[in-house]
């Protein structure tokens, strides 16, 4: 009943806004548009944001929404500089996407300083909703704990109780190795070795050789995007899996598997929160997206941008303003989430968006019916099991009553 009243308030306030004049909202999509994560996010995330504005019918609800975009080049200093310029001089109210955990953490702090909004769908570090949580950030799509619980837990259950990590040398790699190690050791396994690979890495063959010589049953790839593609391709050339070791991709996107093809990636186990072929709603959205974006199906990060923008606009419409980022995020937390890509969910006081995760296995070429038919579903992991319990993250917002009522903002 409360949710119905809140949604009714959104519609009523939006109607009032359309009578009084449109509320300006400026959204910035900040991501990697030229490097190893460009296929994961890039221009596809801008397409997803525009689709969300269109589907929300923002103009009819009294909002005048503009979208700008920029390339952070996977550099924390550059990402923070763009965020400051957008917030201070270009009237941006909220930033979306931001893959690369080190960049996300930098932008996260700028958003808090300026009392603006960050809805992150591309970065993995669970620290965004842990000890470094902020009343101005929502972490939408996945995080290192959920990936560790999914892929790490599944591999140990299958008998993969000794691990060797190849870890990208930046915040995400360190976080996913840390969180996966906790899952492995908590279930009776052990880590026999690890190496840090430069980011980005064009050649990891020496690291793969070290992993093979370690005798570990599982080689954990604590990297993403182009780095993961490189590692899987080079592992295939070295005959790693033929030698009896398993590869575990700790952050794999459908665009990575599409680039690799099932012939190279078959049998790889991975965890994602979204796949284009999950159900009728995801297929319908993905078909529309592909028609707009060169025939490509959306990644989980791009889906997160779409869903995050939809929910953000609901909160802005209810408040009648996008100016106060803290109040907008508080409104996002109070409204239950519901969209065609992730279904029904919630945003916790620590900023963690909760929804199901899925354990997938890459199909064999003989099982794939087409270019984008990549996964078979092994298990659905309920959101409350996939993500870290809120009380274990160390977020100082927990227990402080950070969620407030959606009262309309004063002009």
Short mmCIF file of N, CA and C in Angstrom, two decimals, residues 10-23 52-65 313 317:
data_model
loop_
_atom_site.label_atom_id
_atom_site.label_comp_id
_atom_site.label_asym_id
_atom_site.label_seq_id
_atom_site.Cartn_x
_atom_site.Cartn_y
_atom_site.Cartn_z
N UNK A 10 4.21 10.28 -7.19
CA UNK A 10 5.08 10.58 -8.34
C UNK A 10 4.25 11.13 -9.49
N UNK A 11 3.16 10.44 -9.82
CA UNK A 11 2.34 10.83 -10.96
C UNK A 11 1.65 12.17 -10.72
N UNK A 12 1.15 12.36 -9.49
CA UNK A 12 0.46 13.61 -9.18
C UNK A 12 1.41 14.80 -9.23
N UNK A 13 2.60 14.61 -8.63
CA UNK A 13 3.57 15.69 -8.62
C UNK A 13 4.11 15.98 -10.01
N UNK A 14 4.27 14.91 -10.80
CA UNK A 14 4.75 15.10 -12.17
C UNK A 14 3.75 15.90 -12.98
N UNK A 15 2.46 15.61 -12.79
CA UNK A 15 1.42 16.34 -13.52
C UNK A 15 1.46 17.82 -13.13
N UNK A 16 1.62 18.07 -11.81
CA UNK A 16 1.71 19.45 -11.36
C UNK A 16 2.90 20.15 -11.99
N UNK A 17 4.04 19.39 -12.08
CA UNK A 17 5.24 19.98 -12.67
C UNK A 17 5.03 20.36 -14.11
N UNK A 18 4.27 19.53 -14.87
CA UNK A 18 4.07 19.83 -16.28
C UNK A 18 3.22 21.07 -16.47
N UNK A 19 2.36 21.37 -15.46
CA UNK A 19 1.53 22.57 -15.54
C UNK A 19 2.36 23.81 -15.23
N UNK A 20 3.20 23.70 -14.19
CA UNK A 20 3.97 24.87 -13.74
C UNK A 20 5.17 25.17 -14.63
N UNK A 21 5.61 24.22 -15.41
CA UNK A 21 6.83 24.37 -16.20
C UNK A 21 7.76 23.22 -15.95
N UNK A 22 8.58 22.92 -16.90
CA UNK A 22 9.41 21.73 -16.78
C UNK A 22 10.60 21.93 -15.84
N UNK A 23 10.89 20.88 -15.07
CA UNK A 23 12.03 20.85 -14.16
C UNK A 23 13.27 20.41 -14.93
N UNK A 52 15.91 5.13 -21.43
CA UNK A 52 15.22 5.28 -20.14
C UNK A 52 14.43 6.58 -20.09
N UNK A 53 15.03 7.67 -20.57
CA UNK A 53 14.32 8.95 -20.60
C UNK A 53 13.08 8.85 -21.48
N UNK A 54 13.24 8.21 -22.62
CA UNK A 54 12.11 8.03 -23.54
C UNK A 54 11.01 7.18 -22.91
N UNK A 55 11.39 6.07 -22.29
CA UNK A 55 10.40 5.16 -21.71
C UNK A 55 9.71 5.77 -20.49
N UNK A 56 10.42 6.61 -19.75
CA UNK A 56 9.81 7.28 -18.60
C UNK A 56 8.84 8.37 -19.02
N UNK A 57 8.93 8.78 -20.29
CA UNK A 57 8.12 9.89 -20.79
C UNK A 57 8.35 11.13 -19.93
N UNK A 58 9.64 11.46 -19.81
CA UNK A 58 10.06 12.52 -18.89
C UNK A 58 9.37 13.85 -19.17
N UNK A 59 9.26 14.23 -20.44
CA UNK A 59 8.64 15.52 -20.77
C UNK A 59 7.19 15.57 -20.32
N UNK A 60 6.48 14.46 -20.50
CA UNK A 60 5.07 14.41 -20.07
C UNK A 60 4.94 14.51 -18.56
N UNK A 61 5.99 14.17 -17.83
CA UNK A 61 5.96 14.21 -16.37
C UNK A 61 6.63 15.46 -15.80
N UNK A 62 6.84 16.45 -16.67
CA UNK A 62 7.32 17.74 -16.18
C UNK A 62 8.82 17.86 -16.07
N UNK A 63 9.57 16.94 -16.69
CA UNK A 63 11.02 17.00 -16.60
C UNK A 63 11.63 17.29 -17.97
N UNK A 64 12.58 18.21 -18.01
CA UNK A 64 13.35 18.48 -19.21
C UNK A 64 14.74 17.88 -19.01
N UNK A 65 14.96 16.71 -19.60
CA UNK A 65 16.18 15.95 -19.33
C UNK A 65 17.17 16.10 -20.47
N UNK A 313 14.79 9.12 -12.18
CA UNK A 313 13.78 10.06 -12.67
C UNK A 313 12.49 9.97 -11.87
N UNK A 317 11.04 13.26 -10.12
CA UNK A 317 9.67 13.70 -10.40
C UNK A 317 8.88 13.85 -9.10
#
